Each structure stands twice: as structure tokens, then as C-alpha cells.
Amino acid sequence: MSRRRVIPPVTVAIAILAAAILGGCAAPPTRAADDIVISIVGTNDVHGELLPRVGRGGLVTIAGYVNALRSVRDDGAVLLIDAGDMWQGTLDSNLNEGAAVVAAYNAMGYVAAAIGNHEFDFGPLGEASSPRDAADDAHGALRRRATEARFPLLAANLIDASDARSVNWQNVVPSISVDAAGIEVGIIGVMTESALEATFAANTAGLSIAPLAESVRREAETLRAAGAALIVVAAHAGGRCHGFSDPHDLSSCEMDTEIMRLAHALPRGLVDHIIGGHVHQGIAHVVNGIAITSAYSSTYAFSRVDFTMHARTSEVVSRKVFPPQIACPYRRVDDGSCRWRQSGGDSPARYEGRTVTADDAVLAIALRAEKAANAMKQKQLGTRLETPFTLKGNPESALGNLVTDAILDSIGGDIAIHNVSGGIRAVLPAGELTYGAVYEMYPFDNRTVVLDLSGLELRKVIAAQAMKSRRRAGFSGMTVAVRCENGAMAVEMRRPGGELISDTDRLNVVVNDFLALGGDNILTPAMPPGGFRYDYDAGLPTTRDLLVRWLRDRGTLRAEDFLTGDAPKWHTPPELPASCRP
């Protein structure tokens, strides 16, 4: 399987720190006395991270950086904008369906945020994660969070199927215009065209996604006509670059990604800046004249672009694209390296010549949310992990294999299939296993369901997955061999004992309801008209609760015992030609 290139966090940190140091040595650009600098600070894929921990500064730390920048700029020209996926991901946030994150954003002074795919995950307001009857509002939790926000949620390409227009919900709009030190700034929000495939299908009923470029162009032209001098797009869609020393050097960027295609599809000069997200990677580059930024995920970093504007004409005089800024709470005094927890030889980070200190209001919100979650989070499961369980080697990582094995063993079906890329959100660290660690690994409220599939239907699923270069599904209960013969794909599936699975076999396939409803398009090749039939009220547990029960009192577990090594489940050529079809 061809896997997404992932740069280790330490390597990323070194690259960004080096770029920041080099940038800091340069003389600041000169500007006329009547010029105005507007700083656009961007976050994306926060995923409910409120407090600092290793690898994540939390909103508490990011608020400290933003306050430091605002303290040296008293003109109100610092705009804080988010590119979606704000609240799904931590127990501190999920227990209140994202209310704590909205409260923190209010305290931090965000001016706008795009809606991402995971904003739909909570479904109706309350315990149900998806509608159970006609009275349930599938978008209830999202719509309640929107009413609590003191900033608009933006969704220009989220379409209500009833009238083919952008959704008309309270405090949810396609775009806005704000005043920044006398300069009109237009802000547009859009989401990836695959957004509705990456959340509960039941929670997005009656909605569709319009093309990004068409939606951005429409809103940008309207905003320009109304007087906006600067156009910013908050796009929950992404791409990736790996080098940040020169924003005009695109050699490290993957150009055939959604955010890059969007930039090239727009008329030059219509949009000034795009804040991206969704794929949890870094960007700080200029594409087709547009500054594009993205700052990884989970409050590891934030982005920034400074636009120097002529006060009289409101024209863009210049811009500066900053590398992603790691949200370090502390730095080592001797070498300036990032420290996530303070110890001897560390001091609070500094930004723009100011000390970065936690914002009191944001800290109070975060601590209240943590207190509410702590008892559940710290509960030990009676199992010790001798080594960390990670996603290295996906789809057959130690963690992915543990999850699929546990699901299959718990339910007792024939095959278990899981979206191990995307459906697993954190590693399990070595040491005593806690409920909180399992929750962070799997923060979703998916139910486990059992589908009755024929061998032929399962073969269609596997054939489609074999063609994927990234995000291939993981499974347990069989091995698969895929080869190309005379331009046609041959798929051979065998049970653990070596018995061939024939097209006429009937199989109990265990999945989560996200997949059963079409999530990630994993099961869609086998999906009948009207969808799969299963009994939602059959009493099957949430996938997370199932994993907790299976992991409880397991004694000691080692990652190496879950690695397939020389006997992989997936047997495929290094690359299948596009002409090789099932």
C-alpha cells in the first residue's frame, strides 16, 4: 500500500524552528506611516484540544500567542479565523458536544470559523449520535453550538437540498465582511467536497456539497462588489508541503491536492488568502498569487499571514507568509527548543517580544471541562501496554490490527472491517491503559453493526480498496491476495484456516455504523439501493465501549504481538495500474 508521507513531529519542529529563526534574522520590512498591517491568524482541526499536553499547545496556549500579538498591535487588525473541525476529538469537549470549545473561541475573539465534516458528528442535541425518529433534528448539536458562538459559522458550499441554496440556519452564513482598522475584509467559508462522506450520513440528510471554486468565486465577487479590499477563505479542505524556507518554492508541495486545485481554479487577484485544513498537514506558500496556510492539527501549531495595506486606497502593498508557528508553551533557555511541559532550564515562550502566558478566561473554561471529564478519563482498565501501539505501517499497524481483532473477537462474526485511517485518532501510549487513552484513540460515538454480505459483495469492497493509494481499510478474519491478470483484477480472499471465500458464501461482516451508512465510501461498492438493512436498536454497543470491554483486564499487551510481519493480511503488488479494474 502506498501511504501518506508523514513527517515526524520532531523533524517538523526543527524545520519550522529553523525557518522562524532565519525569518527573525531578516530586517523587518519598511512601510509608510499611513500603511496598515492586518494579521490573519489561522487555526484548523483543533479537535477539542483545550489544555496543553505533549505535542499540543491547546487553545490555552494559542490564546497566549494571539494575546502577545494583539498586545503590540492596538489597532484591532489581528483577525483570528478557524478552518473547521473545531470540537470533535477529546473527552473534555465531547462530553458537552463542543460547548466548551465554542466558549473558548468566544473568549479568544474569533471573527469566523468554517464548518468542517466533524462538526456534524454529534447529530441531534443530547445523547443520540444520530436521529432515531422523525422528531430528531439531525443537525441539532451543530445548530445549538452556532447559536452560542459570538462569531459566525461559515458554509458557502453546504447546500440545503430543499431549495438548492446555502443552508439558512441561525448564525450560519456563506460569508461575512468585517472591519479591520478601517479596511474591509471579506471572509468566506467552505468545506471539502467529500465532507459528507466523512461523518455520519444520517446526520447530513437533506444536505449536499457544491464545488469549492464555484462557491468561493460567487461569494468573493459579491464581497469585492460590496467594497472588500481583502478576501480570506477559511476552507476545510487541504493539501501538504514539507519545506517552509521560501513561500514561493513549491517543490515540497503536493500540487494535486484539493486546496491547491482550488487556488489554481480561481481568477488571479480575486482571493488573497486561503486557510486550509482537513488533512492535518502544514502549508505556508503562495499558489497562483494566493497565500495558503495550514497548521497541522490538534493545536500543534497555528498559521499567520500579514498583509500591509495602504490606508487611503486599501490596496495590498505587501504580504508576509509565516511558517506554521508551533504552539509551544515553553522553550529551553540554552537552545530555544520547544518544551510542552516546564522543567528546569525552561522558560515561558515569547512571541513578538512578549511572554506567552495562558489566557485566564480560556484557562478557566478548559479547567472546568477537564474537571467534568477527569473521573472518567483517569479510570484504569487493568491492562498494561508494554510498548506504545501506533499506526506505523497502516493499514496493518499494531493499533489498527488490535482494533479490528478486538471488534471481531467481541462480536463473533466472520470478518471485521474498520476505517483504520481516519477512524483512529491517537496512539495508545505505553503504561497503564486508561479509559481516557482509549477515548482519545476512538472519540466517536459509532455503533457496532453486523451486515450480511455475500462473498461477491465483499470482493467488490476489497477490489475498490485495493485501488486506493491512501487510507485503505483494515480488516480481521481473512487474508486477501490481489493481482492484475491481462488488465483485469483478480481478488482472492481466504479465511484464517486457508479456506477460499467463494462468491456465494454468506458472511457476517462487523463494521461501525459510519461505514454502514456509506462513510469513507468503503462499503459503497456493495451497498444496495436504499442502503444496508440492520437493526439499530438491537443493543449492540458503541465501538468505543466494545473496545474498552475487550481491553479490560488483558494483563500485558505488546505491539509486536499484533504485527502481521511476514504474513500480511493484504497481499498486493507495490502499485496496481489504473487500467487494472475489477
mmCIF file of C-alpha atoms in Angstrom, residues 259-550:
data_model
loop_
_atom_site.group_PDB
_atom_site.id
_atom_site.type_symbol
_atom_site.label_atom_id
_atom_site.label_comp_id
_atom_site.label_asym_id
_atom_site.label_seq_id
_atom_site.Cartn_x
_atom_site.Cartn_y
_atom_site.Cartn_z
ATOM 1 C CA ILE A 259 -6.632 23.136 -1.714
ATOM 2 C CA MET A 260 -4.037 23.569 -4.475
ATOM 3 C CA ARG A 261 -6.626 22.790 -7.158
ATOM 4 C CA LEU A 262 -8.929 25.378 -5.592
ATOM 5 C CA ALA A 263 -6.227 28.056 -5.729
ATOM 6 C CA HIS A 264 -5.489 27.358 -9.396
ATOM 7 C CA ALA A 265 -9.196 27.378 -10.284
ATOM 8 C CA LEU A 266 -9.725 30.931 -9.005
ATOM 9 C CA PRO A 267 -9.160 34.060 -11.123
ATOM 10 C CA ARG A 268 -5.868 35.613 -10.136
ATOM 11 C CA GLY A 269 -6.346 38.517 -7.729
ATOM 12 C CA LEU A 270 -9.853 37.564 -6.620
ATOM 13 C CA VAL A 271 -8.779 35.881 -3.351
ATOM 14 C CA ASP A 272 -5.830 36.941 -1.197
ATOM 15 C CA HIS A 273 -5.546 34.165 1.389
ATOM 16 C CA ILE A 274 -6.805 30.620 1.995
ATOM 17 C CA ILE A 275 -6.619 28.975 5.419
ATOM 18 C CA GLY A 276 -6.795 25.220 4.835
ATOM 19 C CA GLY A 277 -7.203 22.135 6.980
ATOM 20 C CA HIS A 278 -8.852 18.692 6.987
ATOM 21 C CA VAL A 279 -5.766 16.606 6.144
ATOM 22 C CA HIS A 280 -3.709 17.726 9.186
ATOM 23 C CA GLN A 281 -0.651 18.923 7.269
ATOM 24 C CA GLY A 282 1.378 22.128 7.014
ATOM 25 C CA ILE A 283 1.312 24.768 4.274
ATOM 26 C CA ALA A 284 2.772 28.302 4.198
ATOM 27 C CA HIS A 285 3.064 29.035 0.498
ATOM 28 C CA VAL A 286 1.898 31.222 -2.365
ATOM 29 C CA VAL A 287 -0.035 29.476 -5.143
ATOM 30 C CA ASN A 288 -1.485 31.357 -8.125
ATOM 31 C CA GLY A 289 -0.906 34.579 -6.227
ATOM 32 C CA ILE A 290 -2.825 33.348 -3.159
ATOM 33 C CA ALA A 291 -1.227 32.881 0.257
ATOM 34 C CA ILE A 292 -2.204 29.411 1.517
ATOM 35 C CA THR A 293 -1.630 28.297 5.093
ATOM 36 C CA SER A 294 -2.479 25.252 7.152
ATOM 37 C CA ALA A 295 -1.171 24.412 10.620
ATOM 38 C CA TYR A 296 -1.327 20.630 11.078
ATOM 39 C CA SER A 297 -3.938 19.723 13.723
ATOM 40 C CA SER A 298 -4.882 19.444 17.386
ATOM 41 C CA THR A 299 -3.318 22.816 18.339
ATOM 42 C CA TYR A 300 0.210 21.706 17.443
ATOM 43 C CA ALA A 301 0.619 24.998 15.599
ATOM 44 C CA PHE A 302 -1.181 27.989 14.105
ATOM 45 C CA SER A 303 -0.711 29.953 10.892
ATOM 46 C CA ARG A 304 -0.230 33.626 10.151
ATOM 47 C CA VAL A 305 -0.089 35.944 7.162
ATOM 48 C CA ASP A 306 0.498 39.702 7.470
ATOM 49 C CA PHE A 307 -0.945 41.962 4.765
ATOM 50 C CA THR A 308 0.317 45.526 4.566
ATOM 51 C CA MET A 309 -2.499 47.706 3.244
ATOM 52 C CA HIS A 310 -2.419 51.300 2.049
ATOM 53 C CA ALA A 311 -4.696 53.190 4.436
ATOM 54 C CA ARG A 312 -6.017 55.591 1.809
ATOM 55 C CA THR A 313 -6.504 53.272 -1.183
ATOM 56 C CA SER A 314 -6.968 49.976 0.735
ATOM 57 C CA GLU A 315 -4.631 48.276 -1.747
ATOM 58 C CA VAL A 316 -2.349 45.423 -0.720
ATOM 59 C CA VAL A 317 1.168 46.849 -0.553
ATOM 60 C CA SER A 318 2.920 43.649 0.529
ATOM 61 C CA ARG A 319 2.380 40.423 2.437
ATOM 62 C CA LYS A 320 4.436 38.132 4.640
ATOM 63 C CA VAL A 321 3.661 34.435 4.918
ATOM 64 C CA PHE A 322 4.955 32.961 8.171
ATOM 65 C CA PRO A 323 5.883 29.277 8.591
ATOM 66 C CA PRO A 324 3.468 27.351 10.830
ATOM 67 C CA GLN A 325 4.119 28.577 14.370
ATOM 68 C CA ILE A 326 4.455 25.721 16.847
ATOM 69 C CA ALA A 327 2.277 26.493 19.865
ATOM 70 C CA CYS A 328 4.979 25.758 22.428
ATOM 71 C CA PRO A 329 4.138 26.796 25.980
ATOM 72 C CA TYR A 330 7.842 26.763 26.939
ATOM 73 C CA ARG A 331 11.305 26.934 25.403
ATOM 74 C CA ARG A 332 14.626 25.659 26.648
ATOM 75 C CA VAL A 333 16.828 28.590 27.626
ATOM 76 C CA ASP A 334 20.022 27.095 26.157
ATOM 77 C CA ASP A 335 18.857 26.129 22.653
ATOM 78 C CA GLY A 336 15.320 27.513 22.242
ATOM 79 C CA SER A 337 13.818 24.080 21.583
ATOM 80 C CA CYS A 338 10.124 23.512 22.185
ATOM 81 C CA ARG A 339 9.025 22.158 25.555
ATOM 82 C CA TRP A 340 5.458 21.046 26.160
ATOM 83 C CA ARG A 341 5.895 20.797 29.935
ATOM 84 C CA GLN A 342 8.055 23.114 32.013
ATOM 85 C CA SER A 343 11.100 21.732 33.779
ATOM 86 C CA GLY A 344 14.498 23.037 34.844
ATOM 87 C CA GLY A 345 16.114 25.159 32.156
ATOM 88 C CA ASP A 346 12.806 26.058 30.544
ATOM 89 C CA SER A 347 11.083 29.417 30.402
ATOM 90 C CA PRO A 348 7.739 30.595 29.019
ATOM 91 C CA ALA A 349 7.776 31.021 25.255
ATOM 92 C CA ARG A 350 7.976 34.505 23.788
ATOM 93 C CA TYR A 351 6.241 35.835 20.700
ATOM 94 C CA GLU A 352 6.516 39.272 19.152
ATOM 95 C CA GLY A 353 8.775 40.257 22.045
ATOM 96 C CA ARG A 354 6.135 39.352 24.641
ATOM 97 C CA THR A 355 5.925 36.479 27.098
ATOM 98 C CA VAL A 356 3.314 33.889 26.156
ATOM 99 C CA THR A 357 1.047 33.354 29.141
ATOM 100 C CA ALA A 358 -2.164 31.396 29.452
ATOM 101 C CA ASP A 359 -5.323 33.413 28.886
ATOM 102 C CA ASP A 360 -7.211 33.391 32.205
ATOM 103 C CA ALA A 361 -10.678 33.163 30.663
ATOM 104 C CA VAL A 362 -9.737 30.344 28.281
ATOM 105 C CA LEU A 363 -7.893 28.511 31.054
ATOM 106 C CA ALA A 364 -10.948 28.681 33.324
ATOM 107 C CA ILE A 365 -13.153 27.232 30.564
ATOM 108 C CA ALA A 366 -10.638 24.456 29.876
ATOM 109 C CA LEU A 367 -10.231 23.537 33.540
ATOM 110 C CA ARG A 368 -13.987 23.298 34.042
ATOM 111 C CA ALA A 369 -14.281 20.979 31.063
ATOM 112 C CA GLU A 370 -11.336 18.894 32.269
ATOM 113 C CA LYS A 371 -12.786 18.585 35.763
ATOM 114 C CA ALA A 372 -16.057 17.281 34.364
ATOM 115 C CA ALA A 373 -14.206 14.615 32.362
ATOM 116 C CA ASN A 374 -11.402 13.667 34.747
ATOM 117 C CA ALA A 375 -13.021 10.881 36.742
ATOM 118 C CA MET A 376 -13.907 9.012 33.554
ATOM 119 C CA LYS A 377 -10.639 9.896 31.820
ATOM 120 C CA GLN A 378 -8.323 8.564 34.552
ATOM 121 C CA LYS A 379 -10.117 5.291 35.164
ATOM 122 C CA GLN A 380 -7.646 2.431 34.692
ATOM 123 C CA LEU A 381 -8.719 -0.621 32.713
ATOM 124 C CA GLY A 382 -6.473 -3.136 34.433
ATOM 125 C CA THR A 383 -4.276 -3.616 31.356
ATOM 126 C CA ARG A 384 -0.700 -2.547 30.836
ATOM 127 C CA LEU A 385 0.775 -1.760 27.442
ATOM 128 C CA GLU A 386 4.408 -2.793 27.425
ATOM 129 C CA THR A 387 5.023 -0.722 24.284
ATOM 130 C CA PRO A 388 3.083 2.045 22.540
ATOM 131 C CA PHE A 389 0.526 0.970 19.948
ATOM 132 C CA THR A 390 0.872 3.219 16.900
ATOM 133 C CA LEU A 391 -0.411 3.487 13.330
ATOM 134 C CA LYS A 392 3.001 2.829 11.797
ATOM 135 C CA GLY A 393 2.506 0.512 8.839
ATOM 136 C CA ASN A 394 -1.165 1.304 8.221
ATOM 137 C CA PRO A 395 -3.464 -0.382 7.333
ATOM 138 C CA GLU A 396 -1.733 -3.242 9.141
ATOM 139 C CA SER A 397 -0.346 -1.280 12.069
ATOM 140 C CA ALA A 398 -0.236 -2.728 15.561
ATOM 141 C CA LEU A 399 -3.039 -0.382 16.620
ATOM 142 C CA GLY A 400 -5.161 -0.983 13.537
ATOM 143 C CA ASN A 401 -4.823 -4.747 13.928
ATOM 144 C CA LEU A 402 -5.667 -4.555 17.631
ATOM 145 C CA VAL A 403 -8.850 -2.640 16.855
ATOM 146 C CA THR A 404 -10.064 -4.979 14.095
ATOM 147 C CA ASP A 405 -9.139 -8.083 16.100
ATOM 148 C CA ALA A 406 -10.955 -6.764 19.169
ATOM 149 C CA ILE A 407 -14.089 -5.905 17.179
ATOM 150 C CA LEU A 408 -14.210 -9.332 15.547
ATOM 151 C CA ASP A 409 -13.436 -11.220 18.742
ATOM 152 C CA SER A 410 -16.097 -9.301 20.675
ATOM 153 C CA ILE A 411 -18.971 -9.767 18.223
ATOM 154 C CA GLY A 412 -18.032 -13.173 16.832
ATOM 155 C CA GLY A 413 -18.710 -12.504 13.150
ATOM 156 C CA ASP A 414 -16.737 -13.764 10.159
ATOM 157 C CA ILE A 415 -14.972 -10.566 9.096
ATOM 158 C CA ALA A 416 -14.410 -7.180 10.763
ATOM 159 C CA ILE A 417 -13.685 -4.111 8.631
ATOM 160 C CA HIS A 418 -12.627 -0.768 10.094
ATOM 161 C CA ASN A 419 -11.556 2.613 8.742
ATOM 162 C CA VAL A 420 -8.179 2.446 10.460
ATOM 163 C CA SER A 421 -7.008 5.574 8.595
ATOM 164 C CA GLY A 422 -9.140 8.405 9.932
ATOM 165 C CA GLY A 423 -11.216 6.269 12.276
ATOM 166 C CA ILE A 424 -8.340 6.007 14.767
ATOM 167 C CA ARG A 425 -7.358 9.419 16.108
ATOM 168 C CA ALA A 426 -4.481 8.846 18.541
ATOM 169 C CA VAL A 427 -1.932 6.242 19.600
ATOM 170 C CA LEU A 428 -2.228 4.187 22.783
ATOM 171 C CA PRO A 429 0.777 5.103 24.947
ATOM 172 C CA ALA A 430 2.845 2.608 26.888
ATOM 173 C CA GLY A 431 1.931 2.118 30.534
ATOM 174 C CA GLU A 432 -1.276 1.537 32.442
ATOM 175 C CA LEU A 433 -4.166 1.795 29.993
ATOM 176 C CA THR A 434 -6.879 4.320 30.901
ATOM 177 C CA TYR A 435 -10.353 4.973 29.593
ATOM 178 C CA GLY A 436 -9.167 8.435 28.555
ATOM 179 C CA ALA A 437 -6.467 6.970 26.300
ATOM 180 C CA VAL A 438 -8.989 4.705 24.572
ATOM 181 C CA TYR A 439 -11.401 7.637 24.213
ATOM 182 C CA GLU A 440 -8.757 9.812 22.570
ATOM 183 C CA MET A 441 -7.882 6.930 20.266
ATOM 184 C CA TYR A 442 -11.551 6.479 19.320
ATOM 185 C CA PRO A 443 -13.602 9.588 20.232
ATOM 186 C CA PHE A 444 -16.567 8.749 18.000
ATOM 187 C CA ASP A 445 -19.963 7.510 19.180
ATOM 188 C CA ASN A 446 -20.389 4.990 16.364
ATOM 189 C CA ARG A 447 -22.498 1.905 16.980
ATOM 190 C CA THR A 448 -21.251 -1.549 16.008
ATOM 191 C CA VAL A 449 -23.450 -3.316 13.461
ATOM 192 C CA VAL A 450 -23.364 -6.658 11.664
ATOM 193 C CA LEU A 451 -24.061 -6.836 7.922
ATOM 194 C CA ASP A 452 -24.930 -9.926 5.920
ATOM 195 C CA LEU A 453 -22.771 -9.827 2.772
ATOM 196 C CA SER A 454 -22.112 -12.366 0.065
ATOM 197 C CA GLY A 455 -18.590 -13.287 -0.914
ATOM 198 C CA LEU A 456 -19.133 -11.417 -4.187
ATOM 199 C CA GLU A 457 -20.189 -8.236 -2.363
ATOM 200 C CA LEU A 458 -17.156 -8.456 -0.087
ATOM 201 C CA ARG A 459 -14.931 -8.978 -3.132
ATOM 202 C CA LYS A 460 -16.246 -5.706 -4.626
ATOM 203 C CA VAL A 461 -15.363 -3.886 -1.404
ATOM 204 C CA ILE A 462 -11.845 -5.310 -1.336
ATOM 205 C CA ALA A 463 -11.273 -4.609 -5.047
ATOM 206 C CA ALA A 464 -12.189 -0.940 -4.567
ATOM 207 C CA GLN A 465 -9.934 -0.675 -1.510
ATOM 208 C CA ALA A 466 -7.029 -2.274 -3.372
ATOM 209 C CA MET A 467 -7.065 0.651 -5.813
ATOM 210 C CA LYS A 468 -6.625 3.211 -3.049
ATOM 211 C CA SER A 469 -3.177 4.680 -2.630
ATOM 212 C CA ARG A 470 -4.050 6.097 0.806
ATOM 213 C CA ARG A 471 -6.484 5.385 3.622
ATOM 214 C CA ARG A 472 -7.039 1.713 2.799
ATOM 215 C CA ALA A 473 -9.351 -0.110 5.202
ATOM 216 C CA GLY A 474 -8.098 -2.588 7.774
ATOM 217 C CA PHE A 475 -9.749 -5.919 8.486
ATOM 218 C CA SER A 476 -9.578 -9.119 10.513
ATOM 219 C CA GLY A 477 -10.854 -12.620 9.778
ATOM 220 C CA MET A 478 -9.286 -13.159 6.360
ATOM 221 C CA THR A 479 -6.295 -12.600 4.132
ATOM 222 C CA VAL A 480 -6.504 -11.060 0.682
ATOM 223 C CA ALA A 481 -4.360 -11.523 -2.427
ATOM 224 C CA VAL A 482 -4.794 -9.077 -5.282
ATOM 225 C CA ARG A 483 -3.099 -9.301 -8.659
ATOM 226 C CA CYS A 484 -3.589 -7.974 -12.169
ATOM 227 C CA GLU A 485 -4.017 -10.523 -14.947
ATOM 228 C CA ASN A 486 -4.400 -9.351 -18.545
ATOM 229 C CA GLY A 487 -5.671 -5.953 -17.401
ATOM 230 C CA ALA A 488 -8.245 -7.405 -15.011
ATOM 231 C CA MET A 489 -8.068 -7.509 -11.235
ATOM 232 C CA ALA A 490 -8.148 -10.880 -9.522
ATOM 233 C CA VAL A 491 -9.099 -10.875 -5.844
ATOM 234 C CA GLU A 492 -8.607 -13.969 -3.711
ATOM 235 C CA MET A 493 -9.977 -13.985 -0.147
ATOM 236 C CA ARG A 494 -9.219 -16.733 2.365
ATOM 237 C CA ARG A 495 -10.361 -17.450 5.906
ATOM 238 C CA PRO A 496 -7.684 -17.796 8.633
ATOM 239 C CA GLY A 497 -7.572 -21.579 8.092
ATOM 240 C CA GLY A 498 -6.866 -21.129 4.380
ATOM 241 C CA GLU A 499 -10.393 -21.865 3.103
ATOM 242 C CA LEU A 500 -11.233 -19.867 -0.005
ATOM 243 C CA ILE A 501 -14.184 -17.455 0.315
ATOM 244 C CA SER A 502 -16.440 -18.049 -2.678
ATOM 245 C CA ASP A 503 -18.815 -15.554 -4.270
ATOM 246 C CA THR A 504 -21.837 -17.457 -2.935
ATOM 247 C CA ASP A 505 -20.694 -17.617 0.704
ATOM 248 C CA ARG A 506 -22.760 -15.631 3.220
ATOM 249 C CA LEU A 507 -20.676 -13.689 5.721
ATOM 250 C CA ASN A 508 -21.398 -11.771 8.924
ATOM 251 C CA VAL A 509 -19.310 -8.620 8.460
ATOM 252 C CA VAL A 510 -18.840 -6.462 11.573
ATOM 253 C CA VAL A 511 -18.469 -2.716 10.966
ATOM 254 C CA ASN A 512 -19.380 0.566 12.618
ATOM 255 C CA ASP A 513 -22.480 2.430 11.522
ATOM 256 C CA PHE A 514 -20.365 5.200 9.987
ATOM 257 C CA LEU A 515 -19.203 2.679 7.394
ATOM 258 C CA ALA A 516 -22.624 1.044 7.111
ATOM 259 C CA LEU A 517 -24.089 4.442 6.215
ATOM 260 C CA GLY A 518 -21.513 4.997 3.457
ATOM 261 C CA GLY A 519 -18.716 6.692 5.397
ATOM 262 C CA ASP A 520 -15.372 6.939 3.574
ATOM 263 C CA ASN A 521 -17.057 5.079 0.682
ATOM 264 C CA ILE A 522 -15.541 1.846 1.971
ATOM 265 C CA LEU A 523 -18.698 -0.252 1.724
ATOM 266 C CA THR A 524 -20.478 1.622 -1.070
ATOM 267 C CA PRO A 525 -19.417 -0.878 -3.788
ATOM 268 C CA ALA A 526 -21.633 -3.438 -2.015
ATOM 269 C CA MET A 527 -24.370 -1.096 -0.816
ATOM 270 C CA PRO A 528 -27.843 -1.997 -2.105
ATOM 271 C CA PRO A 529 -30.373 0.634 -3.244
ATOM 272 C CA GLY A 530 -31.744 2.291 -0.120
ATOM 273 C CA GLY A 531 -28.716 1.296 1.945
ATOM 274 C CA PHE A 532 -27.891 -1.645 4.197
ATOM 275 C CA ARG A 533 -30.557 -3.043 6.477
ATOM 276 C CA TYR A 534 -29.611 -3.569 10.102
ATOM 277 C CA ASP A 535 -31.300 -3.278 13.476
ATOM 278 C CA TYR A 536 -30.029 -0.091 15.103
ATOM 279 C CA ASP A 537 -31.899 -0.899 18.314
ATOM 280 C CA ALA A 538 -30.511 -4.430 18.623
ATOM 281 C CA GLY A 539 -28.484 -3.429 21.689
ATOM 282 C CA LEU A 540 -25.031 -3.637 20.097
ATOM 283 C CA PRO A 541 -22.549 -1.365 21.916
ATOM 284 C CA THR A 542 -20.744 1.680 20.650
ATOM 285 C CA THR A 543 -17.475 0.665 19.056
ATOM 286 C CA ARG A 544 -15.577 2.515 21.771
ATOM 287 C CA ASP A 545 -17.382 0.691 24.585
ATOM 288 C CA LEU A 546 -16.754 -2.588 22.805
ATOM 289 C CA LEU A 547 -13.024 -1.804 22.645
ATOM 290 C CA VAL A 548 -12.971 -0.815 26.323
ATOM 291 C CA ARG A 549 -14.605 -4.095 27.330
ATOM 292 C CA TRP A 550 -12.220 -6.125 25.212
#
